GROMACS .gro file of C-alpha atoms in nm:
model
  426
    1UNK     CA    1  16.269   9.974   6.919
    2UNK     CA    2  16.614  10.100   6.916
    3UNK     CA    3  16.802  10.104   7.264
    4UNK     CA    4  17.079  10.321   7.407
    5UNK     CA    5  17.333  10.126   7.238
    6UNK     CA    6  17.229  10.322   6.930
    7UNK     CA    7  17.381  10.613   7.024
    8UNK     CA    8  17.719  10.560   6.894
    9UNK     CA    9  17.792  10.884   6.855
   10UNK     CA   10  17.745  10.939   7.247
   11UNK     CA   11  18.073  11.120   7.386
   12UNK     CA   12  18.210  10.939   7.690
   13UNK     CA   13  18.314  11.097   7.979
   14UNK     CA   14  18.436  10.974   8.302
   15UNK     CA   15  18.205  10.797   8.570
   16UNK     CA   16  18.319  10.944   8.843
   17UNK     CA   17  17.939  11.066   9.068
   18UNK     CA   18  17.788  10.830   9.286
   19UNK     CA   19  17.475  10.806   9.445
   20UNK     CA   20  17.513  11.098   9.711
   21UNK     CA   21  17.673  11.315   9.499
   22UNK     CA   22  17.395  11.251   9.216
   23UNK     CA   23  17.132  11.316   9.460
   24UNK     CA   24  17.309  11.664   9.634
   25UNK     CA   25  17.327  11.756   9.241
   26UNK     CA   26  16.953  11.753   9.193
   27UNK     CA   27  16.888  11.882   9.558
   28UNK     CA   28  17.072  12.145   9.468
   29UNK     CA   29  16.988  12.265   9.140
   30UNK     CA   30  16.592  12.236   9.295
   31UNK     CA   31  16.631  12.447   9.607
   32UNK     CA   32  16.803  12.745   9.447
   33UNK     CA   33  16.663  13.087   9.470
   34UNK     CA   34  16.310  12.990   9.391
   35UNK     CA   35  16.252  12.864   9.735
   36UNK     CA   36  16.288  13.224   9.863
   37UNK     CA   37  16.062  13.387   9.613
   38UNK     CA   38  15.861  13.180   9.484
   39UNK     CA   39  15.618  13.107   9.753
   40UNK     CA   40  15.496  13.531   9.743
   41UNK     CA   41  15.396  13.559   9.357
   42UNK     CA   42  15.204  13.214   9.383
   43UNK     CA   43  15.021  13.329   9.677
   44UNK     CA   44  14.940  13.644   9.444
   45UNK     CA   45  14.817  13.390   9.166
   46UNK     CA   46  14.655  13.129   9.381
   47UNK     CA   47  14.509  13.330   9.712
   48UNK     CA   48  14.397  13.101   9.938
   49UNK     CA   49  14.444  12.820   9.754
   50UNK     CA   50  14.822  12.806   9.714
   51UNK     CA   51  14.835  12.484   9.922
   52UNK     CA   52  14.667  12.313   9.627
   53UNK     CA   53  14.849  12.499   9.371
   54UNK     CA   54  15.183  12.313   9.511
   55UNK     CA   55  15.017  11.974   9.585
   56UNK     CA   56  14.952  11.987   9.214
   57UNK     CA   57  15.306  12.094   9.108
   58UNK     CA   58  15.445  11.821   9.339
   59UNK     CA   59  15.178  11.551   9.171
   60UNK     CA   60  15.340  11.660   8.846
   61UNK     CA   61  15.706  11.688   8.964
   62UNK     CA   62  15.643  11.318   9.090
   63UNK     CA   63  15.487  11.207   8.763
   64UNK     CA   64  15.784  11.373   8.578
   65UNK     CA   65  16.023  11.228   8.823
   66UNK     CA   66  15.902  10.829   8.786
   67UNK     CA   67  15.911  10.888   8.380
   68UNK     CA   68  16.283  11.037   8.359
   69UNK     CA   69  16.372  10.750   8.669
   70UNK     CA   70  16.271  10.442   8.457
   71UNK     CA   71  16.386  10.601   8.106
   72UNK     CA   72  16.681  10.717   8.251
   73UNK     CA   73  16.786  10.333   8.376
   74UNK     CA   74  16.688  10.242   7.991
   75UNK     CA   75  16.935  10.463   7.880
   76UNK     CA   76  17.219  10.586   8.110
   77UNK     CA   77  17.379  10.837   7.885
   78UNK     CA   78  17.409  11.221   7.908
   79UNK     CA   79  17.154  11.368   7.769
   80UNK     CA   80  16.848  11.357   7.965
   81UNK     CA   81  16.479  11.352   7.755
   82UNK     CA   82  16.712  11.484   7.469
   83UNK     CA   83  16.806  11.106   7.436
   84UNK     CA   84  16.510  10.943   7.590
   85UNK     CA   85  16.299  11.148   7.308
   86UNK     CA   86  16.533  11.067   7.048
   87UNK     CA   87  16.511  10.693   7.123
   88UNK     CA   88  16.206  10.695   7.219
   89UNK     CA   89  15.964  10.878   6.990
   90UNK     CA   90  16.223  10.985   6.684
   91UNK     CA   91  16.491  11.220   6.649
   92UNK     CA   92  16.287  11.555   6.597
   93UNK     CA   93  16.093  11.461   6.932
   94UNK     CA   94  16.452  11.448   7.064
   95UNK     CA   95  16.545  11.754   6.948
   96UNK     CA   96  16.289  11.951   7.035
   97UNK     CA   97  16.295  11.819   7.413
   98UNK     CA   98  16.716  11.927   7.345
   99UNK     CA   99  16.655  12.269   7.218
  100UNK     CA  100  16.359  12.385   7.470
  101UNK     CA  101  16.591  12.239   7.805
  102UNK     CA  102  16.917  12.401   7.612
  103UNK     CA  103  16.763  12.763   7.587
  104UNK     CA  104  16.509  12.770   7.855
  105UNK     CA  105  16.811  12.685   8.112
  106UNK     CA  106  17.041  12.903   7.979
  107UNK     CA  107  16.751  13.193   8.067
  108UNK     CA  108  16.728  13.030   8.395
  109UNK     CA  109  17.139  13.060   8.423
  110UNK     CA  110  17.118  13.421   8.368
  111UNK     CA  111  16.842  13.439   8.615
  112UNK     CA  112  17.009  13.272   8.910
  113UNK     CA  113  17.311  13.482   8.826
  114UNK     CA  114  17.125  13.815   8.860
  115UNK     CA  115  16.920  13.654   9.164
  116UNK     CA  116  17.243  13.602   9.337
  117UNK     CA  117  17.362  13.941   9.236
  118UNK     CA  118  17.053  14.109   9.360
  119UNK     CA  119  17.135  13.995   9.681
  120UNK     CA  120  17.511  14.017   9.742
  121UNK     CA  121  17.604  14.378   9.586
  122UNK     CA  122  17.470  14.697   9.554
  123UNK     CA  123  17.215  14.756   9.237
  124UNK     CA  124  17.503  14.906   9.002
  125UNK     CA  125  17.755  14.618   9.043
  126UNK     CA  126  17.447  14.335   9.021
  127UNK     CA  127  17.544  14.293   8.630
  128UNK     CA  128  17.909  14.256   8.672
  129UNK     CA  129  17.877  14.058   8.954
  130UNK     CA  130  17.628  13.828   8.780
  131UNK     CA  131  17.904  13.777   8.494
  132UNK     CA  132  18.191  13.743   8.758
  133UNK     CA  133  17.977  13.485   8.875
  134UNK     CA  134  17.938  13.304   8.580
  135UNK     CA  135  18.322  13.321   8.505
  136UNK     CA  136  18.360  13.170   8.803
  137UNK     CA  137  18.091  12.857   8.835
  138UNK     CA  138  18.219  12.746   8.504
  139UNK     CA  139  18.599  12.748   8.622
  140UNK     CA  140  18.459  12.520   8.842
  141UNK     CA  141  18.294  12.279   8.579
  142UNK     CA  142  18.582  12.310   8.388
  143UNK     CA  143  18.841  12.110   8.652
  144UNK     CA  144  18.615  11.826   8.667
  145UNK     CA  145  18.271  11.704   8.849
  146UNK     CA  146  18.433  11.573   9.168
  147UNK     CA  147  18.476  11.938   9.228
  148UNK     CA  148  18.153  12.034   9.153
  149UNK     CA  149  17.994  11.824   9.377
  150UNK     CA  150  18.184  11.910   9.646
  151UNK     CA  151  18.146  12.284   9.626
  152UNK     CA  152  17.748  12.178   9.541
  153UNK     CA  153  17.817  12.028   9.871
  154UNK     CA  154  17.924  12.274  10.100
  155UNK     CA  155  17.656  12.560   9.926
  156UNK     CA  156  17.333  12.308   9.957
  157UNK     CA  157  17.445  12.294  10.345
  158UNK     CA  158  17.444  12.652  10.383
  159UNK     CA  159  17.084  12.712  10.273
  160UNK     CA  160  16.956  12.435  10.426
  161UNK     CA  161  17.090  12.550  10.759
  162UNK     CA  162  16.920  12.832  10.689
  163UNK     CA  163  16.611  12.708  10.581
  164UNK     CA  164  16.635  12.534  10.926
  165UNK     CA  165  16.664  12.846  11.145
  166UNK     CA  166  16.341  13.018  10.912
  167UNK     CA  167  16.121  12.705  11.010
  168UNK     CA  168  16.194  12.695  11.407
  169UNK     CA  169  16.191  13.059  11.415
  170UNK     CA  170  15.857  13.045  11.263
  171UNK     CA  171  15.744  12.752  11.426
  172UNK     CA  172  15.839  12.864  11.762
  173UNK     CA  173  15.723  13.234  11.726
  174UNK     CA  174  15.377  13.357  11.919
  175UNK     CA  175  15.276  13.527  11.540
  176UNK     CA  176  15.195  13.134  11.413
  177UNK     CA  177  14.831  13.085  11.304
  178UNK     CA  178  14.740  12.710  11.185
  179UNK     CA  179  14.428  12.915  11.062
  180UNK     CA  180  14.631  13.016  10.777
  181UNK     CA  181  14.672  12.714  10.619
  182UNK     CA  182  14.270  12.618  10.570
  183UNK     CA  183  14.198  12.666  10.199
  184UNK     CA  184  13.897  12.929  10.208
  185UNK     CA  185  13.605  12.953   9.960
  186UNK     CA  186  13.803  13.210   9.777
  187UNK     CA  187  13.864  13.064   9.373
  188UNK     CA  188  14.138  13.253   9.166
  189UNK     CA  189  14.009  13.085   8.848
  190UNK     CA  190  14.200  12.814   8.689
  191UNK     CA  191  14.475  12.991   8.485
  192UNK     CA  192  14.541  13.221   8.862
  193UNK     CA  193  14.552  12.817   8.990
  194UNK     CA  194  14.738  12.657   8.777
  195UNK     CA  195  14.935  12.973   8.682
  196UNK     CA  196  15.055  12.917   9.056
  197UNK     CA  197  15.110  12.545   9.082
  198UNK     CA  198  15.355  12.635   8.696
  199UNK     CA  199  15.531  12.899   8.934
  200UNK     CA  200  15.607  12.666   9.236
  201UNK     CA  201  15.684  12.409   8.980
  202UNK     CA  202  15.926  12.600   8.830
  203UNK     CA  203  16.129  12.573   9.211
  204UNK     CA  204  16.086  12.180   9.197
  205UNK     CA  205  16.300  12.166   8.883
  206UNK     CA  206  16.645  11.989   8.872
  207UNK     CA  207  16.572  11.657   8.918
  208UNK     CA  208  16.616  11.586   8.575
  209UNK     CA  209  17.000  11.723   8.572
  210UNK     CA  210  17.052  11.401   8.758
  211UNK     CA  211  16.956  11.242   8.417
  212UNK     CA  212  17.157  11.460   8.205
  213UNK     CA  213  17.438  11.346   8.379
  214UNK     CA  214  17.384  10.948   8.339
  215UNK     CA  215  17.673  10.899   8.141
  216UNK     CA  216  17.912  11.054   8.480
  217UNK     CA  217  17.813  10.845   8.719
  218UNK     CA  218  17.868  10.531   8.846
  219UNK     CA  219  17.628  10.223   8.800
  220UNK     CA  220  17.375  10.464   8.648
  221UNK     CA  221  17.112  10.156   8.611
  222UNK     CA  222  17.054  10.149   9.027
  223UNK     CA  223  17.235  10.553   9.091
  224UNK     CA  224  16.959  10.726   8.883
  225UNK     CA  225  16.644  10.611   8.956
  226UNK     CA  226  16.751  10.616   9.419
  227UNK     CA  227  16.895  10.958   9.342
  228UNK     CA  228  16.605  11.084   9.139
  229UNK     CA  229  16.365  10.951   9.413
  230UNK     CA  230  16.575  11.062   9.723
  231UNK     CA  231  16.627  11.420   9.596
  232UNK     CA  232  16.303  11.446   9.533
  233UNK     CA  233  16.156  11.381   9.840
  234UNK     CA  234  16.335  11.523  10.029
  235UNK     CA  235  16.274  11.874   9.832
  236UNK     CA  236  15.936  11.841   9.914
  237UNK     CA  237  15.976  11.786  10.258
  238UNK     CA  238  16.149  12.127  10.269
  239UNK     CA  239  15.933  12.308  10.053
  240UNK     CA  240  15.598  12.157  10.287
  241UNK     CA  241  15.775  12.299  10.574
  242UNK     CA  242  15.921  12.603  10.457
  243UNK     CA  243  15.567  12.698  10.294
  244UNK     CA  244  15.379  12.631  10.596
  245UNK     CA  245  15.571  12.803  10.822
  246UNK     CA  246  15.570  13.153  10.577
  247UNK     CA  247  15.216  13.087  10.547
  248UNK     CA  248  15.180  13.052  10.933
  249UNK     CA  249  15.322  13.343  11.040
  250UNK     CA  250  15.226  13.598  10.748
  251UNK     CA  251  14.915  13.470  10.627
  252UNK     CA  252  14.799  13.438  10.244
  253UNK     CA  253  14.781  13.858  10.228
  254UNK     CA  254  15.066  13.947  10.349
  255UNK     CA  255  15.261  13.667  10.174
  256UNK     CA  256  15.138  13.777   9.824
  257UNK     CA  257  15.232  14.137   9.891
  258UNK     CA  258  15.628  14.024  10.060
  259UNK     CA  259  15.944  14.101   9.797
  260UNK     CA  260  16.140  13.863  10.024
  261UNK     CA  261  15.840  13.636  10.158
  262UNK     CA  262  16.141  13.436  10.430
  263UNK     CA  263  16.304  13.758  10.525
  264UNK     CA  264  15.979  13.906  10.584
  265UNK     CA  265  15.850  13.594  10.784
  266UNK     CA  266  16.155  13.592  11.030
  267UNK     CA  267  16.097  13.996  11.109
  268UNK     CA  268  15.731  13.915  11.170
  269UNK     CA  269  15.854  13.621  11.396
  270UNK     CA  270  16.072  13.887  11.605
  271UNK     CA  271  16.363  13.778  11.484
  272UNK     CA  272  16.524  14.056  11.259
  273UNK     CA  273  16.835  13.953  11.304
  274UNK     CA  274  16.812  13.635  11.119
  275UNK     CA  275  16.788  13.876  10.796
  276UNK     CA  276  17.144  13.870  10.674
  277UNK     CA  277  17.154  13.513  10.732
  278UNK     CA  278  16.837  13.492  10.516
  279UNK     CA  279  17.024  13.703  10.256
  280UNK     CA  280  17.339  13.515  10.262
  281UNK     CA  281  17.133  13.161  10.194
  282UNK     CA  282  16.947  13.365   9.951
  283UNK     CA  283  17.282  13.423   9.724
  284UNK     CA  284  17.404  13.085   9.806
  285UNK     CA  285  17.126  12.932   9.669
  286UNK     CA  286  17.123  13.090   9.363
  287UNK     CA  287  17.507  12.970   9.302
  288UNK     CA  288  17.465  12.651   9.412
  289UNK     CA  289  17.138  12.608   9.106
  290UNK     CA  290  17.392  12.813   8.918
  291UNK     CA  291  17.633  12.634   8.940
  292UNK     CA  292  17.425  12.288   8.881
  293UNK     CA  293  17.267  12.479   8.558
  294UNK     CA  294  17.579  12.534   8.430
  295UNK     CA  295  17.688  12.152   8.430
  296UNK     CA  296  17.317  12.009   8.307
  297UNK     CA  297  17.312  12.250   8.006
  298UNK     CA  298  17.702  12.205   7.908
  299UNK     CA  299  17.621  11.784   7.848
  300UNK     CA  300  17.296  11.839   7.657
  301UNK     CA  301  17.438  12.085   7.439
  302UNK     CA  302  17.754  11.817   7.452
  303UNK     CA  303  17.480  11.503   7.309
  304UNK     CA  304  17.343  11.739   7.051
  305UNK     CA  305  17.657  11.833   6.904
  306UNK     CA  306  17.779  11.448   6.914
  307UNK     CA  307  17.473  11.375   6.678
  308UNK     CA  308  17.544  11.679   6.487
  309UNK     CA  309  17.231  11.911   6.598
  310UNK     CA  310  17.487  12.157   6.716
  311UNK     CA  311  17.851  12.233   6.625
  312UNK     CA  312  18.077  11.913   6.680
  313UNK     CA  313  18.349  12.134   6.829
  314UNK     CA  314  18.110  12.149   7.148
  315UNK     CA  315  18.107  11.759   7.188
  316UNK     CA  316  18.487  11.769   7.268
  317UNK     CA  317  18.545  11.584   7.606
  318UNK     CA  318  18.866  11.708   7.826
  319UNK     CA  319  19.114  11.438   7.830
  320UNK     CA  320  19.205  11.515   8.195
  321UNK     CA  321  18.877  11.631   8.388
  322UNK     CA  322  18.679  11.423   8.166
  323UNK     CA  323  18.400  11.661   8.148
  324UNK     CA  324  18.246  11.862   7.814
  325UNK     CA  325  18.466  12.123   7.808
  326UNK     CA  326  18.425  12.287   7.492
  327UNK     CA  327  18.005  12.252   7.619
  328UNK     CA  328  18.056  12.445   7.975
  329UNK     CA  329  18.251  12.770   7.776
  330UNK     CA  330  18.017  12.811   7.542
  331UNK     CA  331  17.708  12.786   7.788
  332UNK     CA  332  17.945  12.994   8.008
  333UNK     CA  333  18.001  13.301   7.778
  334UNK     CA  334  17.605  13.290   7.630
  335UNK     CA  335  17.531  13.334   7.985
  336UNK     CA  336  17.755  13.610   8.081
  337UNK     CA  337  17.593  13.793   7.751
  338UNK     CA  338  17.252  13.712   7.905
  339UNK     CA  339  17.300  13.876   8.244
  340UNK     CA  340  17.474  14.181   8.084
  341UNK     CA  341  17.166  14.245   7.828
  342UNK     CA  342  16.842  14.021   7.986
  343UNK     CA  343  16.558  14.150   8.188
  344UNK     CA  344  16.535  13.836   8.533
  345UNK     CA  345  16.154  13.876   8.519
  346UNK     CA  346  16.139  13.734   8.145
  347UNK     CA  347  16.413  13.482   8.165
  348UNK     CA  348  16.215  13.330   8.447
  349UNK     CA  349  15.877  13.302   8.285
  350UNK     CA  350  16.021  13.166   7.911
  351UNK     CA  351  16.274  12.900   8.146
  352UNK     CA  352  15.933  12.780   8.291
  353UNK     CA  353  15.777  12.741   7.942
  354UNK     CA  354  16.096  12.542   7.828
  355UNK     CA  355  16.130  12.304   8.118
  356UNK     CA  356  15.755  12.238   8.073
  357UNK     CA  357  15.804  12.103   7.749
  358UNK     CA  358  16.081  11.901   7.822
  359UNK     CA  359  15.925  11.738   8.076
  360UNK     CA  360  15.655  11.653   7.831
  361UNK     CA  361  15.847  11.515   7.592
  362UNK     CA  362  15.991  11.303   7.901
  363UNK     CA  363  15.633  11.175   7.954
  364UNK     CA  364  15.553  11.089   7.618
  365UNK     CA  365  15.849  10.909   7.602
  366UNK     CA  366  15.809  10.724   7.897
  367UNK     CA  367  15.418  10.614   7.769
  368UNK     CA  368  15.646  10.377   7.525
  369UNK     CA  369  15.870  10.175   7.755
  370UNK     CA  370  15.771   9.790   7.725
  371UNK     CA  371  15.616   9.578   7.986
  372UNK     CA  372  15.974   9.440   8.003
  373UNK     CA  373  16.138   9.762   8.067
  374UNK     CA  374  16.017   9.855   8.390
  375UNK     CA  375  15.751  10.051   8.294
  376UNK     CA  376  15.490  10.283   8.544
  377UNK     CA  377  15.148  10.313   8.586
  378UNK     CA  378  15.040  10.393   8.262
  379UNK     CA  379  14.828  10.695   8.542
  380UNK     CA  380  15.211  10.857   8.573
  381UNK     CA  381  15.292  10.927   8.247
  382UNK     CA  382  14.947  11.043   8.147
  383UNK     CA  383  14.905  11.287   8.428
  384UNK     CA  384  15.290  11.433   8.406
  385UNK     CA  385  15.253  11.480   7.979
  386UNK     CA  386  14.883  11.634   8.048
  387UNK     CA  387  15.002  11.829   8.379
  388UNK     CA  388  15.309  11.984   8.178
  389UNK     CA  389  15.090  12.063   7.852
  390UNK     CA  390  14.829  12.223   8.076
  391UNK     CA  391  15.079  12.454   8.315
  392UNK     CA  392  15.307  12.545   8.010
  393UNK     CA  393  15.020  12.717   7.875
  394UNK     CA  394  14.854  12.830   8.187
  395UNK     CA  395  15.152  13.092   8.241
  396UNK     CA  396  15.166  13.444   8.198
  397UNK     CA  397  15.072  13.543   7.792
  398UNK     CA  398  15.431  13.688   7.730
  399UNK     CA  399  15.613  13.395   7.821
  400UNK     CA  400  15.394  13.152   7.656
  401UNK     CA  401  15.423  13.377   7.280
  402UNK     CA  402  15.750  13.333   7.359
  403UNK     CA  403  15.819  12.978   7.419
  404UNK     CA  404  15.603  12.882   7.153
  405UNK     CA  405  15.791  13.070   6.901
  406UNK     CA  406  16.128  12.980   7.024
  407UNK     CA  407  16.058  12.640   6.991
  408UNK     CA  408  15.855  12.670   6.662
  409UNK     CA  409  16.224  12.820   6.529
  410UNK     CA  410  16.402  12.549   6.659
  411UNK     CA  411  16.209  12.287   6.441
  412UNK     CA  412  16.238  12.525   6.172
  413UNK     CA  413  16.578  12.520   6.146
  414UNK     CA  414  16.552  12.120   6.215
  415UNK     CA  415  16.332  12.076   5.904
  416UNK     CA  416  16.595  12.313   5.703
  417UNK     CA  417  16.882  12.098   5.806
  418UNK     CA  418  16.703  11.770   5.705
  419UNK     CA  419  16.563  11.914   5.383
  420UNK     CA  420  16.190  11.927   5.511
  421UNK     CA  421  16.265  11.523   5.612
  422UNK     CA  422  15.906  11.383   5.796
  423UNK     CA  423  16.069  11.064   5.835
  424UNK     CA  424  16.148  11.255   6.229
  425UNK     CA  425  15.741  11.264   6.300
  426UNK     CA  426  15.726  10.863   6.316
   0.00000   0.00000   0.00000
């Protein structure tokens, strides 16, 4: 079994994240703008079983989670399941993990850039905002990951004040009904279940750019795995309390019907005025994932092009900031293309279908680490490669045509490069 140390071709940027910056990294790039939509077209899927919809996206997130943890301490570079499938299960399985995170996130870029538009302009400035904000978040990248972070920072403290105020506002109002949260007799089917718990799974995502960035921070054996696990948990906390106080106050009907489920919630809790402050959170969060988007896809597209899948212009590392810099413009200016050109609704839905399968390839990977190697529960692996093959296709028709024929191109053009080699299937 080959190791990391057979990546020579790895570039090598600077270590320069530790364990609370790794961890606000992945905090933030999971509690973007999803948290304040996502909860209203789940309901819509799910009914009144959208509590079990996310307790089986959080099963899977944890599953997912453990795998990229333990491979990621096995092989501490940038890359994320892009190297772990490489290494792992061959260099098409590698690729393939690669391609789907590389495109999928770049439609979730554009989508958090025309969330956060949506929110902070009026409807005929949303697209140049969106690319002004692009522009911007990639400046950022640019001068290094020490400022990242700290802008991460300052944005993930925002929203989670404001997360705050929704939950006590909620909790404290006279409109809260425990009622709410019993799971009635009601079934919506298992694609309207599972099409729910792929949804709210979609707003766990980001714990794995913690792993794309293992070859930036600091003692990335022990950093990884805490900051995988800490960021983690602590999402969930906020997304059990944020749900249950939306589902509290508005009930399952009225939450399925809501365009801004949290605005909506703090009006019915009599307190209007928190509105703006829900709007403001609302655009913060979608820079902050933005902005965390940016930096996860720029070093996977930076790992392809070092083994020559991409371009090896893009592996060029800045002598300076020490980050991919070549990586983050590109990513930057396919983006701003995106959000002038791309409808949100279907970047959303083929991003969900791409972070599925990379996640997969994750768990498959993970099924082949050695007793010696700090392997899970066989169960973890198992569940998270099942869980992500069974959401992927449990989504909305569309998205799923489209994923599958993205991806089905990308190993197209792998198979051309390699002259139709099979030696990549071992």
């Amino acid at each position: 079994m080959t190791t990391s140390e057979g990546s020579h071709s790895q570039a090598k940027p600077a270590r320069v994240l530790g364990t609370v910056d790794a961890v606000v990294i992945g905090v933030a790039a999971m509690i973007g703008a999803g948290v304040f939509a996502v909860f209203a077209p789940a309901a819509d899927s799910a009914g009144a079983w959208l509590p079990v919809a996310l307790l089986i996206a959080g099963v899977i997130a944890y599953c997912n989670a453990t795998s990229s943890a333990r491979l990621a301490a096995r092989h501490p570079q940038s890359g994320g399941s892009y190297v772990y499938g490489r290494e792992r299960l061959g260099e098409l399985w590698g690729y393939v993990a690669g391609w789907a995170f590389v495109v999928g996130k770049i439609a979730s870029c554009a989508a958090m850039a025309l969330t956060f538009a949506a929110y902070a302009v009026p409807q005929q400035w949303e697209r140049p905002a969106a690319a002004a904000a692009v522009v911007v978040l990639t400046a950022v990248n640019y001068l290094g990951l020490r400022s990242s972070a700290w802008l991460t920072r300052v944005l993930l403290a925002v929203v989670l004040v404001v997360l705050g105020a929704v939950v006590v506002v909620a909790l404290g109002s006279g409109e809260t009904d425990p009622a709410h949260l019993a799971v009635s007799r009601e079934w919506p089917g298992f694609f309207g279940l599972l099409g729910a718990a792929g949804m709210l799974f979609f707003a766990f995502a980001g714990y794995a750019r913690i792993a794309t960035l293992g070859g930036e921070v600091r003692d990335p054996r022990r950093t990884i795995p805490r900051a995988i696990t800490l960021a983690l948990a602590g999402v969930l906390v906020v997304y059990l309390a944020v749900g249950a106080s939306v589902l509290m106050v508005m009930g399952r009907g009225a939450l399925a019907d809501s365009a801004a489920p949290l605005a909506d919630t703090v009006v019915a809790a009599g307190w209007p005025q928190l509105v703006p402050a829900v709007v403001v959170g609302a655009a913060l969060a979608s820079l902050g994932a933005l902005l965390s988007l940016v930096l996860g896809v720029s070093r996977t597209v930076a790992a392809m092009a070092a083994d020559g899948h991409l371009p090896g212009y893009l592996a060029g590392v800045h002598p300076r900031f020490g980050g991919a810099h070549r990586a983050e413009v590109a990513v930057g200016a396919v983006v701003v293309l995106l959000v002038l050109t791309m409808d949100v609704r279907g970047a959303i839905g083929f991003s969900a279908f791409g972070v599925l399968v990379y996640y997969a390839v994750a768990n498959a990977s993970a099924l082949l680490l050695g007793p010696d190697e700090n392997r899970p529960l066989l169960l973890v692996p198992v569940v998270g490669l099942a869980g992500c093959v069974v959401l992927a296709f449990s989504l909305p028709l569309d998205s799923v045509i489209a994923g599958v024929a993205v991806v089905v191109a990308g190993v197209a053009v792998w198979l051309l490069r390699r002259g139709v080699d099979w030696s990549g299937f071992r």
